[in-house]
């Protein structure tokens, strides 16, 4: 336990900089009684930061005076900066995984038929369960199709032109006929 008003750990956390104590008997920043209790004479503390804030402080302790030098503080800082970068990367990757899971849930479980397609080729890349049920094609069949295959032949070129025009901005495309596997045609806006 360290006194709240005298602590190298607190100072490292407050400043975001490594703190070095060569001799606990002579350094007013340390809790001398706590150091004497566990036999500590030298202390090196360095902050671990992630996303711009200190999340932990690593302390190296020694029963010898002058056990740590400024190059030790610099090396520890480099190590902790690297660890902080790894933690940030892991947090970012986790955020992407969570976002992907949410998207997947919204896409897959949406009651409206949905698909993802390649703008350049119009190839269907993914469909949700509602699209499989609504159109009557299997996922494997959808994987071999283009979005133009979901339209009657007389509307396929119009759809391709509309997609090309939509790349440059939002447009109102009007009513579309959708052709189901069984040949039925439904009209949607």
XYZ file of N, CA, C and O in Angstrom:
756
model
N 0.838 -1.173 0.000
C 0.000 0.000 0.000
C 0.886 1.239 0.000
O 1.849 1.313 0.745
N 0.556 2.182 -0.837
C 1.335 3.409 -0.938
C 0.509 4.593 -0.491
O -0.707 4.641 -0.742
N 1.172 5.526 0.170
C 0.476 6.756 0.566
C 0.057 7.500 -0.695
O 0.829 7.606 -1.643
N -1.153 8.028 -0.703
C -1.668 8.660 -1.914
C -0.916 9.934 -2.287
O -0.889 10.315 -3.442
N -0.297 10.597 -1.310
C 0.387 11.844 -1.630
C 1.840 11.628 -2.047
O 2.479 12.533 -2.552
N 2.397 10.457 -1.813
C 3.787 10.174 -2.178
C 3.834 8.839 -2.908
O 3.801 7.789 -2.280
N 3.931 8.893 -4.219
C 3.965 7.656 -4.981
C 4.530 7.908 -6.370
O 4.039 8.765 -7.094
N 5.550 7.151 -6.729
C 6.084 7.255 -8.086
C 5.079 6.715 -9.098
O 5.017 7.182 -10.230
N 4.318 5.706 -8.683
C 3.281 5.156 -9.576
C 2.275 6.252 -9.913
O 1.931 6.460 -11.077
N 1.822 6.964 -8.907
C 0.858 8.054 -9.131
C 1.479 9.128 -10.033
O 0.832 9.653 -10.929
N 2.754 9.447 -9.790
C 3.425 10.469 -10.590
C 3.578 10.022 -12.046
O 3.372 10.810 -12.971
N 3.912 8.764 -12.254
C 4.021 8.233 -13.622
C 2.666 8.276 -14.317
O 2.562 8.623 -15.501
N 1.614 7.932 -13.589
C 0.259 7.965 -14.166
C -0.172 9.395 -14.460
O -0.783 9.668 -15.487
N 0.166 10.320 -13.552
C -0.241 11.718 -13.719
C 0.482 12.377 -14.894
O -0.126 13.063 -15.705
N 1.791 12.161 -14.987
C 2.588 12.838 -16.013
C 2.649 12.080 -17.331
O 2.945 12.657 -18.369
N 2.419 10.764 -17.281
C 2.575 9.951 -18.488
C 4.029 9.710 -18.831
O 4.344 9.270 -19.933
N 4.919 9.969 -17.895
C 6.360 9.819 -18.106
C 6.948 8.835 -17.104
O 6.477 8.746 -15.964
N 8.021 8.124 -17.481
C 8.689 7.231 -16.528
C 9.242 8.021 -15.337
O 9.630 9.181 -15.475
N 9.259 7.394 -14.192
C 9.779 8.003 -12.963
C 10.874 7.095 -12.416
O 10.698 5.875 -12.346
N 11.983 7.691 -12.020
C 13.143 6.939 -11.562
C 13.540 7.420 -10.170
O 13.666 8.627 -9.929
N 13.724 6.482 -9.258
C 14.200 6.771 -7.903
C 15.444 5.928 -7.675
O 15.375 4.704 -7.705
N 16.575 6.597 -7.462
C 17.838 5.873 -7.264
C 18.003 5.371 -5.830
O 18.648 4.363 -5.605
N 17.427 6.097 -4.864
C 17.566 5.693 -3.459
C 16.330 6.145 -2.696
O 16.114 7.343 -2.479
N 15.511 5.177 -2.306
C 14.269 5.481 -1.598
C 14.516 6.219 -0.288
O 13.654 6.982 0.169
N 15.687 6.032 0.293
C 16.006 6.707 1.553
C 16.177 8.213 1.359
O 16.065 8.964 2.319
N 16.419 8.655 0.116
C 16.685 10.072 -0.140
C 15.677 10.747 -1.055
O 15.797 11.929 -1.343
N 14.711 10.016 -1.552
C 13.763 10.569 -2.530
C 12.428 10.859 -1.852
O 11.737 9.940 -1.411
N 12.028 12.134 -1.758
C 10.783 12.477 -1.063
C 9.518 12.033 -1.816
O 8.421 12.094 -1.256
N 9.649 11.567 -3.070
C 8.468 11.165 -3.849
C 7.975 9.774 -3.487
O 6.910 9.368 -3.944
N 8.735 9.025 -2.698
C 8.326 7.654 -2.381
C 7.840 7.563 -0.944
O 8.163 8.392 -0.105
N 7.062 6.548 -0.684
C 6.608 6.254 0.668
C 7.726 5.453 1.324
O 7.864 4.254 1.111
N 8.536 6.142 2.094
C 9.726 5.531 2.672
C 9.375 4.333 3.552
O 10.041 3.302 3.491
N 8.337 4.454 4.353
C 7.960 3.349 5.243
C 7.586 2.110 4.437
O 7.998 0.999 4.763
N 6.820 2.288 3.341
C 6.437 1.142 2.499
C 7.680 0.517 1.859
O 7.799 -0.711 1.802
N 8.606 1.351 1.395
C 9.836 0.830 0.784
C 10.674 0.067 1.805
O 11.212 -1.004 1.502
N 10.774 0.594 3.019
C 11.536 -0.094 4.063
C 10.891 -1.424 4.430
O 11.584 -2.408 4.665
N 9.568 -1.457 4.454
C 8.854 -2.675 4.824
C 9.191 -3.834 3.893
O 9.345 -4.965 4.332
N 9.309 -3.559 2.595
C 9.591 -4.639 1.631
C 11.039 -4.641 1.152
O 11.411 -5.448 0.303
N 11.855 -3.749 1.692
C 13.276 -3.746 1.364
C 13.612 -3.164 0.002
O 14.512 -3.650 -0.680
N 12.918 -2.126 -0.413
C 13.135 -1.504 -1.721
C 14.030 -0.281 -1.567
O 13.807 0.563 -0.713
N 15.041 -0.169 -2.467
C 15.902 1.016 -2.465
C 15.809 1.786 -3.785
O 15.903 2.997 -3.798
N 15.625 1.066 -4.927
C 15.502 1.729 -6.236
C 14.164 1.368 -6.855
O 13.702 0.233 -6.743
N 13.579 2.362 -7.538
C 12.272 2.162 -8.177
C 12.293 2.795 -9.565
O 12.805 3.907 -9.739
N 11.732 2.073 -10.523
C 11.512 2.611 -11.867
C 10.058 2.340 -12.219
O 9.617 1.187 -12.196
N 9.303 3.385 -12.499
C 7.885 3.263 -12.868
C 7.691 3.873 -14.251
O 8.232 4.940 -14.537
N 6.908 3.200 -15.082
C 6.622 3.735 -16.417
C 5.153 3.463 -16.764
O 4.627 2.397 -16.447
N 4.496 4.430 -17.409
C 3.077 4.278 -17.741
C 2.862 3.458 -19.009
O 3.662 3.489 -19.937
N 1.770 2.730 -19.006
C 1.295 2.027 -20.193
C 0.090 2.808 -20.689
O -0.886 2.984 -19.951
N 0.185 3.327 -21.922
C -0.903 4.138 -22.459
C -1.561 3.443 -23.639
O -0.923 2.696 -24.381
N -2.833 3.680 -23.780
C -3.604 3.185 -24.922
C -4.682 4.220 -25.201
O -5.326 4.716 -24.274
N -4.835 4.567 -26.442
C -5.814 5.560 -26.880
C -5.646 6.875 -26.116
O -6.621 7.518 -25.722
N -4.388 7.257 -25.895
C -4.088 8.541 -25.307
C -4.279 8.657 -23.808
O -4.210 9.748 -23.265
N -4.518 7.547 -23.123
C -4.671 7.631 -21.670
C -3.880 6.523 -20.995
O -3.679 5.451 -21.561
N -3.440 6.804 -19.790
C -2.683 5.827 -19.015
C -3.654 4.774 -18.498
O -4.644 5.101 -17.837
N -3.359 3.506 -18.794
C -4.241 2.423 -18.336
C -3.577 1.560 -17.267
O -4.250 0.780 -16.602
N -2.255 1.697 -17.110
C -1.534 0.941 -16.082
C -0.162 1.563 -15.901
O 0.285 2.355 -16.734
N 0.480 1.207 -14.822
C 1.853 1.629 -14.580
C 2.639 0.389 -14.177
O 2.221 -0.361 -13.291
N 3.748 0.169 -14.869
C 4.627 -0.948 -14.548
C 5.742 -0.444 -13.648
O 6.355 0.585 -13.932
N 5.984 -1.154 -12.569
C 7.046 -0.763 -11.635
C 8.096 -1.851 -11.576
O 7.774 -3.032 -11.440
N 9.354 -1.428 -11.658
C 10.490 -2.324 -11.434
C 11.105 -1.900 -10.112
O 11.335 -0.705 -9.872
N 11.366 -2.859 -9.231
C 11.857 -2.581 -7.891
C 13.167 -3.327 -7.662
O 13.348 -4.434 -8.165
N 14.031 -2.724 -6.873
C 15.303 -3.378 -6.556
C 15.690 -3.073 -5.113
O 15.474 -1.948 -4.635
N 16.321 -4.042 -4.443
C 16.805 -3.788 -3.085
C 18.133 -3.004 -3.084
O 18.599 -2.600 -2.026
N 18.723 -2.768 -4.277
C 19.991 -2.037 -4.392
C 19.746 -0.588 -4.778
O 18.815 -0.289 -5.526
N 20.587 0.305 -4.341
C 20.529 1.697 -4.794
C 21.111 1.767 -6.196
O 21.898 0.901 -6.608
N 20.701 2.766 -6.948
C 21.194 3.004 -8.312
C 21.067 1.777 -9.229
O 21.904 1.553 -10.090
N 20.022 1.001 -9.028
C 19.831 -0.209 -9.826
C 19.352 0.096 -11.244
O 19.571 -0.709 -12.154
N 18.704 1.239 -11.453
C 18.157 1.587 -12.760
C 18.773 2.895 -13.240
O 19.041 3.791 -12.456
N 18.964 2.988 -14.544
C 19.546 4.182 -15.155
C 18.538 4.776 -16.134
O 17.510 4.169 -16.439
N 18.861 5.950 -16.664
C 17.932 6.608 -17.594
C 17.716 5.774 -18.854
O 16.629 5.787 -19.425
N 18.731 5.023 -19.300
C 18.524 4.183 -20.486
C 17.552 3.035 -20.174
O 16.832 2.571 -21.056
N 17.510 2.583 -18.907
C 16.514 1.572 -18.521
C 15.106 2.156 -18.629
O 14.176 1.490 -19.103
N 14.952 3.407 -18.198
C 13.654 4.078 -18.300
C 13.248 4.235 -19.762
O 12.092 4.013 -20.125
N 14.222 4.602 -20.608
C 13.921 4.765 -22.043
C 13.527 3.424 -22.663
O 12.574 3.353 -23.449
N 14.245 2.366 -22.325
C 13.924 1.040 -22.867
C 12.567 0.553 -22.384
O 11.786 -0.027 -23.159
N 12.277 0.790 -21.106
C 10.971 0.393 -20.581
C 9.864 1.183 -21.263
O 8.807 0.636 -21.581
N 10.113 2.445 -21.526
C 9.131 3.288 -22.226
C 8.856 2.740 -23.629
O 7.702 2.653 -24.054
N 9.907 2.354 -24.337
C 9.742 1.789 -25.678
C 8.928 0.499 -25.609
O 8.005 0.282 -26.407
N 9.258 -0.350 -24.653
C 8.528 -1.607 -24.493
C 7.050 -1.348 -24.210
O 6.169 -1.951 -24.838
N 6.769 -0.432 -23.293
C 5.378 -0.158 -22.945
C 4.636 0.567 -24.061
O 3.439 0.334 -24.260
N 5.324 1.429 -24.807
C 4.684 2.067 -25.965
C 4.300 1.015 -27.005
O 3.228 1.076 -27.608
N 5.174 0.044 -27.213
C 4.881 -1.042 -28.156
C 3.698 -1.871 -27.665
O 2.802 -2.216 -28.446
N 3.697 -2.182 -26.377
C 2.582 -2.934 -25.811
C 1.281 -2.144 -25.929
O 0.230 -2.697 -26.262
N 1.355 -0.841 -25.678
C 0.168 0.005 -25.824
C -0.362 -0.001 -27.251
O -1.575 -0.053 -27.474
N 0.562 0.022 -28.228
C 0.139 -0.021 -29.637
C -0.531 -1.349 -29.960
O -1.539 -1.392 -30.680
N 0.003 -2.436 -29.423
C -0.606 -3.755 -29.630
C -2.001 -3.786 -29.016
O -2.955 -4.275 -29.639
N -2.137 -3.247 -27.814
C -3.453 -3.207 -27.166
C -4.445 -2.380 -27.977
O -5.596 -2.778 -28.150
N -4.006 -1.242 -28.491
C -4.881 -0.410 -29.320
C -5.304 -1.154 -30.577
O -6.470 -1.100 -30.977
N -4.356 -1.851 -31.204
C -4.674 -2.619 -32.413
C -5.685 -3.717 -32.087
O -6.624 -3.958 -32.850
N -5.491 -4.380 -30.953
C -6.430 -5.424 -30.543
C -7.814 -4.848 -30.262
O -8.823 -5.440 -30.626
N -7.852 -3.681 -29.622
C -9.137 -3.040 -29.341
C -9.832 -2.639 -30.641
O -11.050 -2.798 -30.779
N -9.059 -2.128 -31.585
C -9.633 -1.750 -32.880
C -10.149 -2.980 -33.612
O -11.242 -2.950 -34.208
N -9.377 -4.073 -33.571
C -9.812 -5.308 -34.228
C -11.078 -5.847 -33.581
O -11.985 -6.314 -34.275
N -11.166 -5.755 -32.276
C -12.363 -6.200 -31.575
C -13.562 -5.328 -31.953
O -14.667 -5.833 -32.154
N -13.347 -4.035 -32.068
C -14.436 -3.140 -32.475
C -14.927 -3.492 -33.877
O -16.133 -3.472 -34.148
N -14.009 -3.837 -34.772
C -14.392 -4.256 -36.124
C -15.178 -5.561 -36.063
O -16.195 -5.711 -36.747
N -14.721 -6.506 -35.226
C -15.448 -7.778 -35.092
C -16.863 -7.551 -34.570
O -17.821 -8.150 -35.066
N -17.008 -6.676 -33.588
C -18.328 -6.381 -33.027
C -19.204 -5.711 -34.086
O -20.370 -6.066 -34.260
N -18.630 -4.767 -34.816
C -19.376 -4.083 -35.867
C -19.816 -5.066 -36.950
O -20.962 -5.025 -37.417
N -18.910 -5.950 -37.346
C -19.238 -6.962 -38.362
C -20.347 -7.878 -37.858
O -21.266 -8.215 -38.611
N -20.281 -8.266 -36.604
C -21.319 -9.143 -36.045
C -22.675 -8.441 -36.044
O -23.699 -9.051 -36.375
N -22.674 -7.148 -35.706
C -23.938 -6.387 -35.725
C -24.481 -6.271 -37.138
O -25.678 -6.430 -37.376
N -23.578 -5.959 -38.085
C -24.011 -5.869 -39.479
C -24.576 -7.205 -39.937
O -25.625 -7.260 -40.559
N -23.856 -8.277 -39.646
C -24.299 -9.613 -40.050
C -25.687 -9.895 -39.509
O -26.550 -10.406 -40.218
N -25.895 -9.565 -38.221
C -27.188 -9.822 -37.618
C -28.273 -8.990 -38.310
O -29.333 -9.510 -38.654
N -27.999 -7.697 -38.548
C -28.983 -6.838 -39.207
C -29.262 -7.299 -40.633
O -30.384 -7.246 -41.111
N -28.224 -7.757 -41.318
C -28.372 -8.209 -42.696
C -29.062 -9.565 -42.738
O -30.095 -9.732 -43.389
N -28.497 -10.537 -42.041
C -29.004 -11.906 -42.125
C -30.422 -12.048 -41.596
O -31.210 -12.803 -42.142
N -30.742 -11.333 -40.543
C -32.046 -11.507 -39.910
C -33.070 -10.464 -40.335
O -34.176 -10.434 -39.805
N -32.730 -9.622 -41.292
C -33.668 -8.622 -41.763
C -34.825 -9.310 -42.472
O -34.599 -10.184 -43.301
N -36.062 -8.918 -42.186
C -37.197 -9.569 -42.845
C -37.352 -9.179 -44.317
O -38.088 -9.831 -45.059
N -36.661 -8.126 -44.735
C -36.721 -7.699 -46.135
C -35.624 -8.411 -46.927
O -34.507 -8.559 -46.448
N -35.926 -8.822 -48.152
C -34.880 -9.426 -48.981
C -33.752 -8.422 -49.214
O -33.994 -7.270 -49.563
N -32.534 -8.859 -48.979
C -31.382 -7.987 -49.163
C -30.266 -8.776 -49.846
O -30.149 -9.984 -49.667
N -29.463 -8.043 -50.604
C -28.287 -8.649 -51.212
C -27.178 -7.631 -51.291
O -27.403 -6.432 -51.251
N -25.971 -8.139 -51.380
C -24.791 -7.315 -51.589
C -24.245 -7.725 -52.942
O -24.153 -8.914 -53.244
N -23.889 -6.720 -53.756
C -23.397 -7.042 -55.088
C -22.190 -6.184 -55.430
O -21.956 -5.144 -54.826
N -21.442 -6.631 -56.407
C -20.269 -5.908 -56.899
C -20.754 -4.875 -57.906
O -21.405 -5.220 -58.890
N -20.425 -3.597 -57.672
C -20.908 -2.539 -58.568
C -20.372 -2.687 -59.990
O -21.057 -2.352 -60.939
N -19.146 -3.134 -60.112
C -18.539 -3.223 -61.445
C -19.139 -4.354 -62.267
O -19.433 -4.188 -63.452
N -19.336 -5.512 -61.645
C -19.797 -6.688 -62.398
C -21.273 -6.991 -62.183
O -21.848 -7.789 -62.922
N -21.857 -6.382 -61.165
C -23.237 -6.635 -60.754
C -23.442 -8.048 -60.209
O -24.569 -8.496 -60.013
N -22.333 -8.750 -59.939
C -22.404 -10.107 -59.384
C -22.890 -10.050 -57.936
O -22.445 -9.216 -57.155
N -23.785 -10.938 -57.598
C -24.311 -11.014 -56.238
C -23.256 -11.688 -55.364
O -22.778 -12.772 -55.680
N -22.909 -11.031 -54.266
C -21.874 -11.545 -53.357
C -22.473 -12.234 -52.133
O -21.903 -13.177 -51.612
N -23.623 -11.731 -51.682
C -24.242 -12.300 -50.484
C -25.724 -11.960 -50.490
O -26.126 -10.921 -51.017
N -26.508 -12.848 -49.909
C -27.944 -12.604 -49.759
C -28.355 -13.001 -48.349
O -27.681 -13.804 -47.694
N -29.458 -12.433 -47.884
C -29.953 -12.834 -46.573
C -31.013 -13.926 -46.724
O -31.419 -14.287 -47.837
N -31.451 -14.448 -45.575
C -32.443 -15.529 -45.589
C -33.749 -15.099 -46.253
O -34.387 -15.891 -46.953
N -34.143 -13.836 -46.040
C -35.394 -13.353 -46.629
C -35.315 -13.363 -48.161
O -36.310 -13.654 -48.832
N -34.146 -13.074 -48.726
C -33.999 -13.111 -50.186
C -34.129 -14.540 -50.698
O -34.773 -14.793 -51.720
N -33.524 -15.473 -49.988
C -33.634 -16.889 -50.387
C -35.096 -17.318 -50.370
O -35.592 -17.928 -51.318
N -35.784 -16.954 -49.288
C -37.192 -17.340 -49.170
C -38.060 -16.620 -50.202
O -38.908 -17.231 -50.846
N -37.835 -15.331 -50.384
C -38.668 -14.515 -51.276
C -38.489 -14.893 -52.749
O -39.472 -15.030 -53.483
N -37.245 -15.022 -53.183
C -36.986 -15.257 -54.604
C -37.007 -16.730 -54.985
O -37.168 -17.066 -56.155
N -36.772 -17.610 -54.017
C -36.823 -19.036 -54.316
C -35.508 -19.640 -54.788
O -35.442 -20.830 -55.059
N -34.462 -18.853 -54.907
C -33.146 -19.361 -55.285
C -32.388 -19.783 -54.033
O -32.549 -19.194 -52.969
N -31.532 -20.768 -54.177
C -30.664 -21.149 -53.061
C -29.502 -20.159 -52.986
O -29.236 -19.413 -53.935
N -28.781 -20.166 -51.883
C -27.595 -19.310 -51.757
C -26.567 -19.657 -52.836
O -25.908 -18.770 -53.375
N -26.453 -20.920 -53.134
C -25.508 -21.350 -54.169
C -25.908 -20.805 -55.537
O -25.063 -20.387 -56.327
N -27.194 -20.805 -55.819
C -27.669 -20.243 -57.088
C -27.433 -18.737 -57.125
O -26.952 -18.206 -58.140
N -27.761 -18.046 -56.037
C -27.514 -16.601 -55.980
C -26.041 -16.294 -56.243
O -25.714 -15.304 -56.887
N -25.149 -17.132 -55.746
C -23.704 -16.889 -55.887
C -23.251 -16.921 -57.342
O -22.176 -16.408 -57.665
N -24.052 -17.469 -58.221
C -23.697 -17.529 -59.640
C -24.449 -16.475 -60.460
O -24.307 -16.430 -61.680
N -25.223 -15.638 -59.786
C -26.097 -14.693 -60.490
C -25.599 -13.254 -60.396
O -24.757 -12.927 -59.571
N -26.179 -12.424 -61.269
C -25.992 -10.970 -61.205
C -27.337 -10.371 -60.809
O -28.381 -11.006 -60.997
N -27.316 -9.138 -60.294
C -28.592 -8.548 -59.871
C -29.540 -8.361 -61.054
O -30.754 -8.333 -60.874
N -28.998 -8.271 -62.242
C -29.865 -8.152 -63.422
C -30.677 -9.425 -63.657
O -31.736 -9.368 -64.286
N -30.204 -10.559 -63.127
C -30.946 -11.817 -63.279
C -32.232 -11.811 -62.456
O -33.098 -12.670 -62.658
N -32.365 -10.843 -61.560
C -33.569 -10.747 -60.735
C -34.624 -9.855 -61.390
O -35.623 -9.519 -60.761
N -34.382 -9.461 -62.608
C -35.320 -8.615 -63.345
C -35.758 -9.338 -64.620
O -35.007 -10.130 -65.192
N -36.938 -8.993 -65.111
C -37.337 -9.536 -66.410
C -36.385 -9.007 -67.487
O -35.785 -7.925 -67.319
N -36.209 -9.703 -68.582
C -35.247 -9.297 -69.610
C -35.399 -7.855 -70.081
O -34.398 -7.175 -70.318
N -36.646 -7.349 -70.156
C -36.837 -5.991 -70.668
C -36.357 -4.907 -69.699
O -36.215 -3.750 -70.089
N -36.063 -5.250 -68.437
C -35.602 -4.250 -67.466
C -34.116 -4.390 -67.109
O -33.583 -3.584 -66.363
N -33.436 -5.359 -67.648
C -32.042 -5.617 -67.244
C -31.092 -4.486 -67.641
O -30.258 -4.074 -66.844
N -31.204 -3.976 -68.837
C -30.299 -2.888 -69.251
C -30.615 -1.619 -68.468
O -29.711 -0.883 -68.083
N -31.892 -1.359 -68.228
C -32.262 -0.189 -67.417
C -31.646 -0.275 -66.018
O -31.131 0.703 -65.489
N -31.670 -1.474 -65.423
C -31.083 -1.650 -64.093
C -29.579 -1.398 -64.140
O -29.046 -0.672 -63.301
N -28.889 -1.957 -65.105
C -27.443 -1.754 -65.220
C -27.123 -0.270 -65.382
O -26.190 0.240 -64.751
N -27.902 0.451 -66.188
C -27.690 1.889 -66.382
C -27.959 2.666 -65.095
O -27.235 3.603 -64.757
N -28.993 2.267 -64.379
C -29.334 2.929 -63.120
C -28.221 2.746 -62.097
O -27.853 3.680 -61.389
N -27.666 1.546 -62.022
C -26.563 1.296 -61.083
C -25.354 2.149 -61.455
O -24.719 2.756 -60.596
N -25.038 2.224 -62.741
C -23.898 3.054 -63.172
C -24.136 4.519 -62.812
O -23.239 5.204 -62.340
N -25.360 5.000 -62.982
C -25.677 6.395 -62.666
C -25.664 6.633 -61.158
O -25.266 7.701 -60.695
N -26.052 5.641 -60.395
C -26.109 5.789 -58.945
C -24.731 5.921 -58.324
O -24.596 6.466 -57.226
N -23.711 5.469 -58.996
C -22.348 5.571 -58.474
C -21.981 7.042 -58.272
O -21.293 7.403 -57.322
N -22.487 7.909 -59.124
C -22.137 9.326 -59.040
C -23.051 10.105 -58.093
O -22.791 11.255 -57.802
N -24.093 9.509 -57.598
C -24.984 10.209 -56.670
C -26.296 9.468 -56.517
O -26.574 8.500 -57.223
N -27.121 9.936 -55.600
C -28.403 9.279 -55.329
C -29.413 9.677 -56.407
O -29.528 10.840 -56.760
N -30.133 8.687 -56.873
C -31.162 8.939 -57.877
C -32.451 8.223 -57.467
O -32.419 7.289 -56.673
N -33.559 8.661 -57.998
C -34.819 7.959 -57.789
C -35.050 7.092 -59.012
O -35.179 7.585 -60.127
N -35.100 5.803 -58.801
C -35.154 4.860 -59.917
C -36.565 4.490 -60.346
O -36.752 3.875 -61.383
N -37.570 4.801 -59.549
C -38.943 4.484 -59.932
C -39.329 3.064 -59.565
O -38.757 2.442 -58.678
N -40.323 2.518 -60.298
C -40.828 1.169 -60.038
C -39.992 0.132 -60.776
O -39.562 0.351 -61.911
N -39.811 -1.013 -60.110
C -39.058 -2.116 -60.712
C -39.855 -3.395 -60.593
O -40.514 -3.642 -59.597
N -39.733 -4.207 -61.603
C -40.294 -5.546 -61.543
C -39.190 -6.488 -61.093
O -38.057 -6.398 -61.551
N -39.543 -7.392 -60.166
C -38.608 -8.413 -59.697
C -39.150 -9.760 -60.152
O -40.316 -10.066 -59.939
N -38.288 -10.531 -60.764
C -38.700 -11.834 -61.270
C -38.237 -12.926 -60.327
O -37.049 -13.042 -60.017
N -39.190 -13.729 -59.843
C -38.885 -14.825 -58.930
C -38.479 -16.063 -59.737
O -38.700 -16.147 -60.946
N -37.894 -17.014 -59.055
C -37.447 -18.242 -59.725
C -38.617 -18.948 -60.407
O -38.467 -19.502 -61.506
N -39.770 -18.917 -59.777
C -40.941 -19.612 -60.341
C -41.571 -18.859 -61.514
O -42.591 -19.265 -62.026
N -40.962 -17.728 -61.908
C -41.445 -16.971 -63.054
C -42.384 -15.835 -62.717
O -42.659 -14.986 -63.553
N -42.921 -15.806 -61.511
C -43.807 -14.720 -61.124
C -43.035 -13.415 -61.086
O -41.841 -13.381 -60.809
N -43.724 -12.326 -61.349
C -43.118 -10.985 -61.336
C -43.832 -10.152 -60.288
O -45.064 -10.138 -60.217
N -43.036 -9.449 -59.468
C -43.589 -8.550 -58.455
C -43.017 -7.162 -58.719
O -41.884 -7.018 -59.164
N -43.823 -6.132 -58.416
C -43.403 -4.753 -58.659
C -43.065 -4.094 -57.309
O -43.824 -4.186 -56.362
N -41.885 -3.438 -57.276
C -41.419 -2.711 -56.083
C -40.914 -1.358 -56.500
O -40.458 -1.167 -57.619
N -40.955 -0.410 -55.557
C -40.353 0.910 -55.824
C -38.960 0.919 -55.273
O -38.635 0.385 -54.256
